[in-house]
Amino acid sequence: MRSVYIGILAIYYYYIYKYLTATPTSEAPYTFSEQVGKGKPKLASNSYVDFKSPPSHEKLGKENATIVMLVRNRELESALSSMRSLEDRFNRNYHYPWVFLNDVPFTQEFIDQTRLMASGEVFHELIPADDWNPPPYIDEEKLNENLVNSSNVIYGGSRSYRNMCHFNSGFFFRQKKLMEYDWYFRVEPDVQYLCDFDYDPFTYLRETGKIYGFVTAIHEYENTIPTLWPTVEKFMSEYPHLLHPNNSLDYITTNETELNYLVPLVNSSSSYNLCHFWSNFEIGNLNFWRSEAYLTYFNYLSKSGGFHYERWGDAPIHSIGLNLLADKSKIHHFDDIGYYHAPYMACPTSKDLRTFKRCICKAEMNGEIITEPYDVSIYSCLSRWWRYGSGKKFISEVDYHR
Ligand SMILES: Nc1nc2c(ncn2[C@@H]2O[C@H](COP(=O)(O)OP(=O)(O)O)[C@@H](O)[C@H]2O)c(=O)[nH]1
Ligand SMILES: *[C@@H]1O[C@H](CO)[C@@H](O)[C@H](O)[C@H]1NC(C)=O
Ligand SMILES: *[C@@H]1O[C@H](CO)[C@@H](O)[C@H](O)[C@H]1NC(C)=O
Ligand SMILES: *[C@@H]1O[C@H](CO)[C@@H](O)[C@H](O)[C@H]1NC(C)=O
Ligand SMILES: *[C@@H]1O[C@H](CO)[C@@H](O)[C@H](O)[C@H]1NC(C)=O
Ligand SMILES: *[C@@H]1O[C@H](CO)[C@@H](O)[C@H](O)[C@H]1NC(C)=O
Ligand SMILES: [Mg+2]
């Protein structure tokens, strides 16, 4: 009897020893089943295993592209949820890499868990402090005064939100890792992709010569950008040669009231109609953001201080940059992509498309069920884009079954 106990104890200690010495210092990749499962010790709830990517994470898609997510460690569950959704709907067939960006180092758990969720390679990058923090020409005192004075502005009191918007406007595309790619797909925590992709959107943009794709066009909160438009107007008069001859300025300045008549402009002295592409979803070409024209525009806006003394969002900054500096025919509305970021959903309205792409055009927010795509609502800016941007394509004109 005693020898049986000793035997069991010996096996038990053997496995504990194996587990403890199995820290991944070697190069050899190993998989889940080698560490956890039948015959392996049960992990305590406060322990985790550091897994290496299995070799099958090799890229299958043929574009020079990456998926990118700026994210905080505490958003791990939300990041995994977005990853699961995009992997299932798109990336499991392509294995494009994921680049995660953070202003503080990622935790080991974040790195391990995202690696397990990805079908492609994963990279976890620390943003240099100079790319994140307010630049030297920003007056700290003035920034702090505005932070405490902005409780009526959405995210108005958050310093990190301003850093984030400044970073997304002018720095994400020149992070060291992203310099290795031409194309990016921006993803945020807690978003959902509601239809199968069924073709590679990077390939689509490249083959059609486009540089940017969006799904939702909405109005900005006016009190986040009191001096944005006057600053843009000054930029335009100082750098007229940077404006693209086929730009889409008309789209952001038209004030036709038959379109979007439910969004009254409070500040009638500004000709900006507040329309912008919602930037939490973007598929685009990084070289546009890295172009001299865009960087000149970004630096001009950054120096004016509005990112820090007001609460300029990266969405209107990206959009106005595109509308001024790019050929409008190079901006694409992906009307066949289903997408949800609270509180708005984008989804194809065609039954044919919904069926073909296995869409579930439904999302839930705080117990409320959302089934109506935002872009067919009267608040949307899409009708303005159809009239003043690159036009509306009808379903019979487009081959969605690529
Ligand atoms: N690393 C990091 N990411 C941030 C920070 N603030 C926001 N983000 C990310 O920036 C994006 C936009 O932030 P979010 O909270 O979703 O703002 P919203 O979509 O405008 O409501 C998300 O991908 C966030 O994870 C921050 O302080 N640090
Ligand atoms: C605080 O806000 C008020 C009204 O919105 C404005 O008049 C004032 O100039 C602001 N002060 C600072 C320091 O931003
Ligand atoms: C991908 O794009 C980057 C940035 O433009 C470039 O430096 C790199 O050579 C490209 N790689 C390939 C394989 O084309
Ligand atoms: C209204 O617009 C004008 C001109 O574009 C600008 O100077 C002013 O700061 C704006 N005011 C507010 C409260 O947004
Ligand atoms: C729209 O803009 C035009 C030209 O600036 C102006 O004459 C007209 O009054 C504006 N209409 C509305 C409803 O604001
Ligand atoms: C400008 O863009 C429109 C909309 O996409 C397009 O129809 C037109 O051909 C473009 N014009 C030029 C000169 O490229
Ligand atoms: Mg978000």
Short mmCIF file of C-alpha atoms and ligand atoms in Angstrom, two decimals:
data_model
loop_
_atom_site.label_atom_id
_atom_site.label_comp_id
_atom_site.label_asym_id
_atom_site.label_seq_id
_atom_site.Cartn_x
_atom_site.Cartn_y
_atom_site.Cartn_z
CA MET A 1 0.00 0.00 0.00
CA ARG A 2 2.76 2.39 1.03
CA SER A 3 4.69 1.84 -2.19
CA VAL A 4 1.57 2.75 -4.18
CA TYR A 5 1.37 6.09 -2.36
CA ILE A 6 5.04 6.72 -2.96
CA GLY A 7 4.56 5.83 -6.60
CA ILE A 8 1.63 8.24 -7.00
CA LEU A 9 3.55 10.92 -5.13
CA ALA A 10 6.57 10.38 -7.37
CA ILE A 11 4.45 10.72 -10.52
CA TYR A 12 2.80 13.81 -9.05
CA TYR A 13 6.13 15.47 -8.28
CA TYR A 14 7.48 14.42 -11.64
CA TYR A 15 4.71 16.31 -13.41
CA ILE A 16 5.08 19.34 -11.17
CA TYR A 17 8.81 19.27 -11.90
CA LYS A 18 8.14 18.96 -15.64
CA TYR A 19 5.65 21.82 -15.51
CA LEU A 20 7.95 24.10 -13.55
CA THR A 21 10.91 23.43 -15.80
CA ALA A 22 8.86 23.83 -18.96
CA THR A 23 9.36 27.57 -19.11
CA PRO A 24 9.92 28.43 -22.76
CA THR A 25 13.54 29.41 -22.88
CA SER A 26 14.30 27.24 -25.89
CA GLU A 27 13.51 28.19 -29.49
CA ALA A 28 11.43 25.07 -30.14
CA PRO A 29 7.79 25.99 -30.64
CA TYR A 30 5.34 23.89 -28.69
CA THR A 31 1.60 23.75 -28.67
CA PHE A 32 -1.29 23.74 -26.28
CA SER A 33 -1.57 19.94 -26.07
CA GLU A 34 2.07 19.59 -25.12
CA GLN A 35 1.51 21.64 -21.99
CA VAL A 36 -2.10 21.19 -21.05
CA GLY A 37 -4.56 18.34 -21.38
CA LYS A 38 -4.72 14.60 -20.75
CA GLY A 39 -2.00 13.44 -18.38
CA LYS A 40 -0.83 17.00 -17.70
CA PRO A 41 -1.23 18.82 -14.40
CA LYS A 42 -4.30 21.00 -14.06
CA LEU A 43 -3.35 24.66 -14.14
CA ALA A 44 -4.36 26.77 -11.19
CA SER A 45 -6.64 29.67 -12.12
CA ASN A 46 -3.87 32.13 -11.39
CA SER A 47 -1.33 30.43 -13.62
CA TYR A 48 -0.87 30.56 -17.34
CA VAL A 49 1.32 28.97 -19.95
CA ASP A 50 3.58 30.85 -22.31
CA PHE A 51 2.89 29.34 -25.71
CA LYS A 52 4.95 29.80 -28.80
CA SER A 53 3.23 30.30 -32.14
CA PRO A 54 2.84 27.03 -33.98
CA PRO A 55 4.60 27.08 -37.37
CA SER A 56 1.30 27.15 -39.25
CA HIS A 57 0.96 30.89 -38.51
CA GLU A 58 2.64 31.54 -41.84
CA LYS A 59 0.97 34.21 -43.97
CA LEU A 60 -1.31 32.97 -46.74
CA GLY A 61 -2.70 36.29 -48.03
CA LYS A 62 -0.52 37.79 -50.74
CA GLU A 63 -0.70 41.47 -49.81
CA ASN A 64 1.92 43.50 -47.96
CA ALA A 65 -0.55 44.08 -45.17
CA THR A 66 -1.18 43.83 -41.46
CA ILE A 67 -4.02 44.12 -39.02
CA VAL A 68 -3.34 46.71 -36.32
CA MET A 69 -4.86 47.35 -32.92
CA LEU A 70 -3.98 50.08 -30.43
CA VAL A 71 -5.10 48.68 -27.12
CA ARG A 72 -4.64 48.70 -23.35
CA ASN A 73 -3.70 45.65 -21.27
CA ARG A 74 -6.96 45.81 -19.37
CA GLU A 75 -8.87 45.48 -22.65
CA LEU A 76 -7.57 41.94 -23.26
CA GLU A 77 -10.99 40.25 -23.26
CA SER A 78 -12.37 42.90 -25.61
CA ALA A 79 -9.36 42.57 -27.89
CA LEU A 80 -9.78 38.79 -28.03
CA SER A 81 -13.44 39.21 -28.84
CA SER A 82 -12.64 41.46 -31.83
CA MET A 83 -9.90 39.09 -32.94
CA ARG A 84 -12.17 36.06 -32.77
CA SER A 85 -14.71 37.88 -34.91
CA LEU A 86 -12.27 39.07 -37.58
CA GLU A 87 -10.42 35.76 -37.67
CA ASP A 88 -13.64 33.80 -38.17
CA ARG A 89 -15.04 36.14 -40.80
CA PHE A 90 -11.84 36.95 -42.67
CA ASN A 91 -8.35 36.30 -41.49
CA ARG A 92 -8.43 32.55 -40.87
CA ASN A 93 -8.19 32.19 -44.65
CA TYR A 94 -5.32 34.68 -44.99
CA HIS A 95 -3.23 34.58 -41.78
CA TYR A 96 -2.28 38.25 -42.01
CA PRO A 97 -0.17 39.32 -39.03
CA TRP A 98 -1.51 41.31 -36.12
CA VAL A 99 0.38 44.30 -34.75
CA PHE A 100 -0.61 45.43 -31.28
CA LEU A 101 0.43 48.90 -30.13
CA ASN A 102 0.52 50.17 -26.58
CA ASP A 103 1.93 53.17 -24.71
CA VAL A 104 2.99 50.84 -21.87
CA PRO A 105 4.53 47.35 -22.20
CA PHE A 106 2.08 44.53 -22.89
CA THR A 107 1.72 41.97 -20.13
CA GLN A 108 2.88 38.43 -20.75
CA GLU A 109 -0.70 37.27 -20.49
CA PHE A 110 -1.83 39.73 -23.16
CA ILE A 111 0.92 38.51 -25.45
CA ASP A 112 0.14 34.82 -24.86
CA GLN A 113 -3.61 35.11 -25.25
CA THR A 114 -3.55 37.22 -28.42
CA ARG A 115 -0.99 34.86 -29.92
CA LEU A 116 -3.35 31.95 -29.33
CA MET A 117 -6.28 33.79 -30.94
CA ALA A 118 -4.40 34.86 -34.07
CA SER A 119 -4.07 32.75 -37.19
CA GLY A 120 -1.08 34.83 -38.29
CA GLU A 121 2.05 36.12 -36.62
CA VAL A 122 1.64 38.57 -33.76
CA PHE A 123 3.81 41.54 -32.82
CA HIS A 124 3.51 43.54 -29.62
CA GLU A 125 5.01 46.98 -29.92
CA LEU A 126 5.76 49.64 -27.34
CA ILE A 127 5.03 53.16 -28.59
CA PRO A 128 7.97 55.55 -28.00
CA ALA A 129 7.02 58.14 -25.37
CA ASP A 130 7.68 61.00 -27.79
CA ASP A 131 5.07 59.63 -30.19
CA TRP A 132 2.48 59.39 -27.45
CA ASN A 133 2.91 62.34 -25.11
CA PRO A 134 2.11 65.95 -25.97
CA PRO A 135 4.87 67.47 -28.13
CA PRO A 136 7.20 70.12 -26.62
CA TYR A 137 5.24 73.00 -28.18
CA ILE A 138 2.19 72.10 -26.07
CA ASP A 139 1.71 74.20 -22.94
CA GLU A 140 1.03 71.78 -20.07
CA GLU A 141 -0.82 74.36 -18.05
CA LYS A 142 -3.15 75.25 -20.88
CA LEU A 143 -3.79 71.56 -21.51
CA ASN A 144 -4.60 70.90 -17.86
CA GLU A 145 -6.92 73.91 -17.71
CA ASN A 146 -8.84 72.67 -20.69
CA LEU A 147 -9.06 69.14 -19.26
CA VAL A 148 -10.76 70.35 -16.10
CA ASN A 149 -12.94 72.70 -18.13
CA SER A 150 -14.28 70.10 -20.54
CA SER A 151 -16.72 67.98 -18.57
CA ASN A 152 -19.44 68.74 -21.12
CA VAL A 153 -17.28 67.36 -23.93
CA ILE A 154 -17.30 63.61 -24.66
CA TYR A 155 -14.02 62.19 -23.22
CA GLY A 156 -13.18 65.86 -22.55
CA GLY A 157 -11.57 65.25 -19.17
CA SER A 158 -9.25 62.47 -20.28
CA ARG A 159 -5.63 63.28 -20.99
CA SER A 160 -4.91 59.79 -22.37
CA TYR A 161 -7.78 60.10 -24.86
CA ARG A 162 -6.16 63.24 -26.29
CA ASN A 163 -2.80 61.46 -26.52
CA MET A 164 -4.54 58.57 -28.26
CA CYS A 165 -6.25 60.81 -30.84
CA HIS A 166 -3.00 62.69 -31.53
CA PHE A 167 -1.14 59.39 -31.89
CA ASN A 168 -3.74 57.87 -34.22
CA SER A 169 -3.78 61.02 -36.31
CA GLY A 170 -0.07 61.37 -36.80
CA PHE A 171 2.00 58.48 -35.52
CA PHE A 172 0.51 55.00 -35.83
CA PHE A 173 1.57 54.63 -39.47
CA ARG A 174 5.22 55.43 -38.76
CA GLN A 175 5.73 53.05 -35.87
CA LYS A 176 8.76 50.90 -36.60
CA LYS A 177 6.80 47.70 -37.19
CA LEU A 178 4.23 49.37 -39.44
CA MET A 179 7.01 50.76 -41.64
CA GLU A 180 7.32 47.17 -42.90
CA TYR A 181 3.88 47.24 -44.53
CA ASP A 182 1.96 49.08 -47.22
CA TRP A 183 -1.57 48.22 -46.07
CA TYR A 184 -3.36 48.12 -42.73
CA PHE A 185 -6.69 47.10 -41.30
CA ARG A 186 -7.53 48.97 -38.10
CA VAL A 187 -9.33 47.04 -35.41
CA GLU A 188 -10.56 48.15 -31.98
CA PRO A 189 -11.50 46.15 -28.90
CA ASP A 190 -15.13 44.98 -28.67
CA VAL A 191 -16.07 45.29 -32.31
CA GLN A 192 -17.83 42.68 -34.43
CA TYR A 193 -17.65 41.76 -38.09
CA LEU A 194 -21.12 40.69 -39.11
CA CYS A 195 -20.58 39.15 -42.57
CA ASP A 196 -18.07 36.83 -44.20
CA PHE A 197 -15.50 38.78 -46.17
CA ASP A 198 -15.19 36.23 -48.93
CA TYR A 199 -12.51 38.24 -50.71
CA ASP A 200 -9.35 40.03 -49.64
CA PRO A 201 -10.15 43.74 -49.13
CA PHE A 202 -6.44 44.64 -49.39
CA THR A 203 -6.31 43.05 -52.84
CA TYR A 204 -9.50 44.85 -53.81
CA LEU A 205 -8.07 48.26 -52.85
CA ARG A 206 -4.74 47.58 -54.54
CA GLU A 207 -6.26 46.29 -57.78
CA THR A 208 -8.70 49.19 -58.03
CA GLY A 209 -5.98 51.74 -57.22
CA LYS A 210 -7.72 52.94 -54.03
CA ILE A 211 -6.07 54.07 -50.83
CA TYR A 212 -8.80 54.03 -48.19
CA GLY A 213 -11.95 52.14 -47.32
CA PHE A 214 -14.62 53.00 -44.74
CA VAL A 215 -17.96 51.56 -43.65
CA THR A 216 -19.66 54.32 -41.65
CA ALA A 217 -19.89 58.08 -42.20
CA ILE A 218 -21.23 60.15 -39.32
CA HIS A 219 -21.22 63.65 -37.81
CA GLU A 220 -18.64 64.76 -35.27
CA TYR A 221 -19.59 66.27 -31.91
CA GLU A 222 -19.25 69.95 -32.59
CA ASN A 223 -17.91 70.96 -29.18
CA THR A 224 -14.86 68.71 -29.59
CA ILE A 225 -13.54 70.80 -32.50
CA PRO A 226 -14.34 74.54 -32.04
CA THR A 227 -11.29 75.75 -33.98
CA LEU A 228 -10.62 72.75 -36.25
CA TRP A 229 -12.28 74.15 -39.34
CA PRO A 230 -10.78 77.66 -39.11
CA THR A 231 -7.39 75.95 -38.73
CA VAL A 232 -8.03 73.75 -41.78
CA GLU A 233 -9.05 76.84 -43.76
CA LYS A 234 -5.79 78.53 -42.82
CA PHE A 235 -3.89 75.41 -43.85
CA MET A 236 -5.68 75.39 -47.21
CA SER A 237 -4.83 79.01 -47.91
CA GLU A 238 -1.17 78.50 -46.97
CA TYR A 239 -0.73 75.23 -48.86
CA PRO A 240 -3.14 75.42 -51.81
CA HIS A 241 -0.80 73.30 -53.95
CA LEU A 242 -1.30 70.32 -51.61
CA LEU A 243 -5.03 70.11 -52.32
CA HIS A 244 -5.81 67.33 -54.77
CA PRO A 245 -7.47 68.61 -57.97
CA ASN A 246 -10.14 65.89 -57.62
CA ASN A 247 -10.65 66.37 -53.87
CA SER A 248 -13.90 65.86 -51.94
CA LEU A 249 -14.12 69.20 -50.18
CA ASP A 250 -17.71 69.56 -51.39
CA TYR A 251 -18.69 66.49 -49.39
CA ILE A 252 -17.65 68.06 -46.09
CA THR A 253 -18.94 71.56 -46.81
CA THR A 254 -22.27 70.94 -48.51
CA ASN A 255 -25.10 72.21 -46.34
CA GLU A 256 -28.05 70.89 -48.33
CA THR A 257 -30.80 70.43 -45.83
CA GLU A 258 -32.62 67.71 -47.72
CA LEU A 259 -29.68 65.49 -46.74
CA ASN A 260 -29.24 64.82 -43.01
CA TYR A 261 -31.78 67.43 -42.04
CA LEU A 262 -31.95 66.12 -38.49
CA VAL A 263 -28.44 67.30 -37.68
CA PRO A 264 -28.63 71.05 -37.24
CA LEU A 265 -25.27 72.74 -37.22
CA VAL A 266 -24.98 74.76 -34.05
CA ASN A 267 -22.15 76.93 -35.30
CA SER A 268 -23.47 78.35 -38.54
CA SER A 269 -20.32 80.42 -39.03
CA SER A 270 -18.34 77.26 -39.85
CA SER A 271 -18.81 75.73 -43.27
CA TYR A 272 -17.66 72.27 -42.09
CA ASN A 273 -20.72 70.03 -41.96
CA LEU A 274 -19.08 67.70 -39.39
CA CYS A 275 -19.15 64.66 -41.69
CA HIS A 276 -16.34 62.16 -41.30
CA PHE A 277 -15.55 58.50 -41.83
CA TRP A 278 -15.73 56.60 -38.55
CA SER A 279 -12.08 55.69 -38.03
CA ASN A 280 -12.42 52.76 -35.67
CA PHE A 281 -12.84 50.80 -38.92
CA GLU A 282 -10.28 51.55 -41.59
CA ILE A 283 -8.65 49.56 -44.35
CA GLY A 284 -6.09 51.67 -46.10
CA ASN A 285 -2.71 52.39 -47.54
CA LEU A 286 -0.13 53.49 -44.96
CA ASN A 287 1.82 55.42 -47.58
CA PHE A 288 -0.96 57.99 -47.84
CA TRP A 289 -0.49 58.89 -44.16
CA ARG A 290 3.27 58.85 -44.63
CA SER A 291 3.08 61.22 -47.62
CA GLU A 292 4.56 64.69 -47.42
CA ALA A 293 1.14 66.23 -48.03
CA TYR A 294 -0.53 64.45 -45.11
CA LEU A 295 2.42 64.98 -42.75
CA THR A 296 2.46 68.70 -43.58
CA TYR A 297 -1.26 68.85 -42.82
CA PHE A 298 -0.90 66.85 -39.59
CA ASN A 299 2.05 68.92 -38.31
CA TYR A 300 0.17 72.11 -39.06
CA LEU A 301 -2.84 70.93 -37.04
CA SER A 302 -0.71 69.54 -34.23
CA LYS A 303 1.18 72.83 -33.84
CA SER A 304 -2.09 74.73 -33.66
CA GLY A 305 -2.70 72.89 -30.36
CA GLY A 306 -6.26 71.73 -31.00
CA PHE A 307 -5.52 68.09 -30.17
CA HIS A 308 -4.58 69.18 -26.67
CA TYR A 309 -6.39 72.45 -25.97
CA GLU A 310 -9.58 71.06 -27.48
CA ARG A 311 -10.43 67.39 -27.97
CA TRP A 312 -9.97 66.79 -31.67
CA GLY A 313 -10.69 63.19 -32.62
CA ASP A 314 -8.58 61.22 -35.07
CA ALA A 315 -11.65 60.47 -37.20
CA PRO A 316 -12.27 64.03 -38.47
CA ILE A 317 -8.50 64.55 -38.81
CA HIS A 318 -8.10 61.45 -40.99
CA SER A 319 -11.22 62.22 -42.97
CA ILE A 320 -10.52 65.88 -43.67
CA GLY A 321 -6.98 64.89 -44.65
CA LEU A 322 -8.39 62.41 -47.16
CA ASN A 323 -11.04 64.80 -48.42
CA LEU A 324 -8.47 67.55 -49.03
CA LEU A 325 -5.38 65.68 -50.17
CA ALA A 326 -6.63 62.57 -51.96
CA ASP A 327 -8.43 61.88 -55.21
CA LYS A 328 -12.01 61.18 -54.16
CA SER A 329 -12.21 58.25 -56.54
CA LYS A 330 -9.58 56.51 -54.38
CA ILE A 331 -11.83 56.45 -51.32
CA HIS A 332 -14.05 53.39 -51.11
CA HIS A 333 -17.25 52.76 -49.23
CA PHE A 334 -17.27 49.05 -48.32
CA ASP A 335 -21.04 48.65 -48.45
CA ASP A 336 -20.74 44.87 -48.33
CA ILE A 337 -18.99 44.67 -44.95
CA GLY A 338 -21.01 44.14 -41.79
CA TYR A 339 -19.52 45.86 -38.76
CA TYR A 340 -20.50 46.90 -35.27
CA HIS A 341 -18.79 49.31 -32.89
CA ALA A 342 -21.11 50.61 -30.21
CA PRO A 343 -23.44 52.31 -30.77
CA TYR A 344 -23.62 52.01 -34.57
CA MET A 345 -23.90 49.10 -36.95
CA ALA A 346 -23.08 48.93 -40.64
CA CYS A 347 -24.56 46.08 -42.66
CA PRO A 348 -25.50 45.49 -46.28
CA THR A 349 -29.17 46.12 -46.94
CA SER A 350 -29.38 43.80 -49.92
CA LYS A 351 -30.92 40.46 -49.05
CA ASP A 352 -28.83 38.80 -51.74
CA LEU A 353 -25.63 40.07 -50.16
CA ARG A 354 -26.71 39.25 -46.63
CA THR A 355 -27.47 35.69 -47.62
CA PHE A 356 -24.37 35.20 -49.70
CA LYS A 357 -22.08 36.58 -47.02
CA ARG A 358 -23.86 34.89 -44.10
CA CYS A 359 -24.50 38.22 -42.38
CA ILE A 360 -26.09 38.55 -38.98
CA CYS A 361 -27.12 42.20 -38.97
CA LYS A 362 -27.83 42.39 -35.31
CA ALA A 363 -25.97 43.76 -32.32
CA GLU A 364 -26.77 44.37 -28.70
CA MET A 365 -25.93 47.34 -26.54
CA ASN A 366 -26.96 47.53 -22.88
CA GLY A 367 -29.80 45.11 -23.55
CA GLU A 368 -31.03 47.06 -26.56
CA ILE A 369 -31.11 45.15 -29.86
CA ILE A 370 -29.86 47.05 -32.89
CA THR A 371 -30.92 45.80 -36.32
CA GLU A 372 -31.07 49.01 -38.34
CA PRO A 373 -27.84 49.84 -40.19
CA TYR A 374 -26.77 53.37 -39.33
CA ASP A 375 -25.97 54.33 -42.88
CA VAL A 376 -29.55 54.17 -44.07
CA SER A 377 -30.68 56.41 -41.21
CA ILE A 378 -31.23 60.11 -41.79
CA TYR A 379 -28.37 60.98 -39.44
CA SER A 380 -25.80 59.35 -41.68
CA CYS A 381 -23.44 61.30 -43.92
CA LEU A 382 -23.51 58.57 -46.55
CA SER A 383 -26.06 60.30 -48.76
CA ARG A 384 -23.72 63.28 -48.93
CA TRP A 385 -20.87 60.95 -49.86
CA TRP A 386 -22.96 59.44 -52.65
CA ARG A 387 -23.76 62.86 -54.05
CA TYR A 388 -20.43 64.67 -53.53
CA GLY A 389 -17.89 61.89 -53.05
CA SER A 390 -17.20 58.98 -55.34
CA GLY A 391 -20.85 58.27 -56.09
CA LYS A 392 -23.14 55.34 -55.37
CA LYS A 393 -22.62 51.94 -56.94
CA PHE A 394 -25.59 49.68 -57.44
CA ILE A 395 -25.44 46.04 -56.64
CA SER A 396 -25.69 45.00 -60.27
CA GLU A 397 -22.60 47.11 -61.06
CA VAL A 398 -20.29 45.38 -58.61
CA ASP A 399 -19.00 41.84 -58.50
CA TYR A 400 -19.28 41.03 -54.82
CA HIS A 401 -18.70 37.34 -55.49
CA ARG A 402 -15.00 37.74 -56.16
N1 LIG B 1 -2.63 51.72 -25.39
C1 LIG B 1 -3.65 52.56 -25.25
N2 LIG B 1 -4.70 52.47 -26.07
C2 LIG B 1 -5.74 53.32 -25.90
C3 LIG B 1 -5.75 54.31 -24.88
N3 LIG B 1 -6.91 54.99 -24.96
C4 LIG B 1 -7.61 54.45 -25.99
N4 LIG B 1 -6.91 53.43 -26.56
C5 LIG B 1 -7.30 52.64 -27.73
O1 LIG B 1 -7.71 53.56 -28.71
C6 LIG B 1 -8.85 53.09 -29.39
C7 LIG B 1 -10.02 54.06 -29.18
O2 LIG B 1 -10.37 54.08 -27.82
P1 LIG B 1 -11.86 53.77 -27.35
O3 LIG B 1 -11.83 53.73 -25.87
O4 LIG B 1 -12.38 52.57 -28.08
O5 LIG B 1 -12.60 55.09 -27.83
P2 LIG B 1 -13.96 55.28 -28.65
O6 LIG B 1 -14.02 54.20 -29.70
O7 LIG B 1 -13.82 56.63 -29.24
O8 LIG B 1 -15.05 55.18 -27.66
C8 LIG B 1 -9.11 51.69 -28.87
O9 LIG B 1 -8.43 50.78 -29.71
C9 LIG B 1 -8.49 51.72 -27.49
O10 LIG B 1 -8.07 50.44 -27.09
C10 LIG B 1 -4.59 54.39 -24.01
O11 LIG B 1 -4.50 55.22 -23.12
N5 LIG B 1 -3.59 53.49 -24.25
C1 LIG B 2 -13.74 77.05 -20.18
O1 LIG B 2 -14.98 76.90 -20.90
C2 LIG B 2 -15.67 78.11 -21.11
C3 LIG B 2 -17.02 77.80 -21.74
O2 LIG B 2 -17.04 76.59 -22.44
C4 LIG B 2 -14.83 79.03 -21.99
O3 LIG B 2 -15.48 80.26 -22.21
C5 LIG B 2 -13.48 79.26 -21.32
O4 LIG B 2 -12.65 80.02 -22.17
C6 LIG B 2 -12.80 77.94 -21.01
N1 LIG B 2 -11.56 78.14 -20.28
C7 LIG B 2 -10.45 77.47 -20.58
C8 LIG B 2 -9.27 77.74 -19.73
O5 LIG B 2 -10.37 76.67 -21.50
C1 LIG B 3 6.12 46.16 -47.91
O1 LIG B 3 5.96 47.56 -47.74
C2 LIG B 3 7.04 48.20 -47.09
C3 LIG B 3 6.63 49.66 -46.87
O2 LIG B 3 6.29 50.30 -48.05
C4 LIG B 3 8.30 48.05 -47.94
O3 LIG B 3 9.38 48.65 -47.28
C5 LIG B 3 8.58 46.57 -48.13
O4 LIG B 3 9.68 46.40 -48.99
C6 LIG B 3 7.37 45.87 -48.73
N1 LIG B 3 7.61 44.44 -48.75
C7 LIG B 3 7.36 43.70 -49.83
C8 LIG B 3 7.63 42.25 -49.68
O5 LIG B 3 6.98 44.18 -50.88
C1 LIG B 4 -17.56 78.59 -34.82
O1 LIG B 4 -16.90 78.69 -36.07
C2 LIG B 4 -16.04 79.80 -36.17
C3 LIG B 4 -15.56 79.93 -37.61
O2 LIG B 4 -15.36 78.69 -38.22
C4 LIG B 4 -14.89 79.61 -35.15
O3 LIG B 4 -14.00 80.68 -35.20
C5 LIG B 4 -15.46 79.47 -33.75
O4 LIG B 4 -14.43 79.15 -32.84
C6 LIG B 4 -16.54 78.39 -33.69
N1 LIG B 4 -17.17 78.41 -32.38
C7 LIG B 4 -17.54 77.33 -31.70
C8 LIG B 4 -18.17 77.56 -30.37
O5 LIG B 4 -17.40 76.21 -32.14
C1 LIG B 5 -25.71 76.93 -47.53
O1 LIG B 5 -24.55 77.61 -48.02
C2 LIG B 5 -24.84 78.61 -48.99
C3 LIG B 5 -23.50 79.10 -49.54
O2 LIG B 5 -22.58 79.33 -48.51
C4 LIG B 5 -25.67 79.70 -48.31
O3 LIG B 5 -25.99 80.71 -49.26
C5 LIG B 5 -26.97 79.08 -47.78
O4 LIG B 5 -27.70 80.05 -47.04
C6 LIG B 5 -26.64 77.89 -46.86
N1 LIG B 5 -27.90 77.24 -46.49
C7 LIG B 5 -28.16 76.83 -45.26
C8 LIG B 5 -29.48 76.14 -45.08
O5 LIG B 5 -27.42 77.00 -44.32
C1 LIG B 6 -12.87 62.51 -59.82
O1 LIG B 6 -13.59 61.59 -59.02
C2 LIG B 6 -14.84 61.18 -59.56
C3 LIG B 6 -15.57 60.37 -58.51
O2 LIG B 6 -14.91 59.17 -58.24
C4 LIG B 6 -14.58 60.43 -60.85
O3 LIG B 6 -15.83 60.05 -61.41
C5 LIG B 6 -13.83 61.31 -61.82
O4 LIG B 6 -13.48 60.59 -62.96
C6 LIG B 6 -12.58 61.88 -61.17
N1 LIG B 6 -12.00 62.89 -62.04
C7 LIG B 6 -10.75 62.81 -62.48
C8 LIG B 6 -10.32 63.93 -63.35
O5 LIG B 6 -10.02 61.88 -62.19
MG MG B 7 -13.74 52.17 -29.58
#
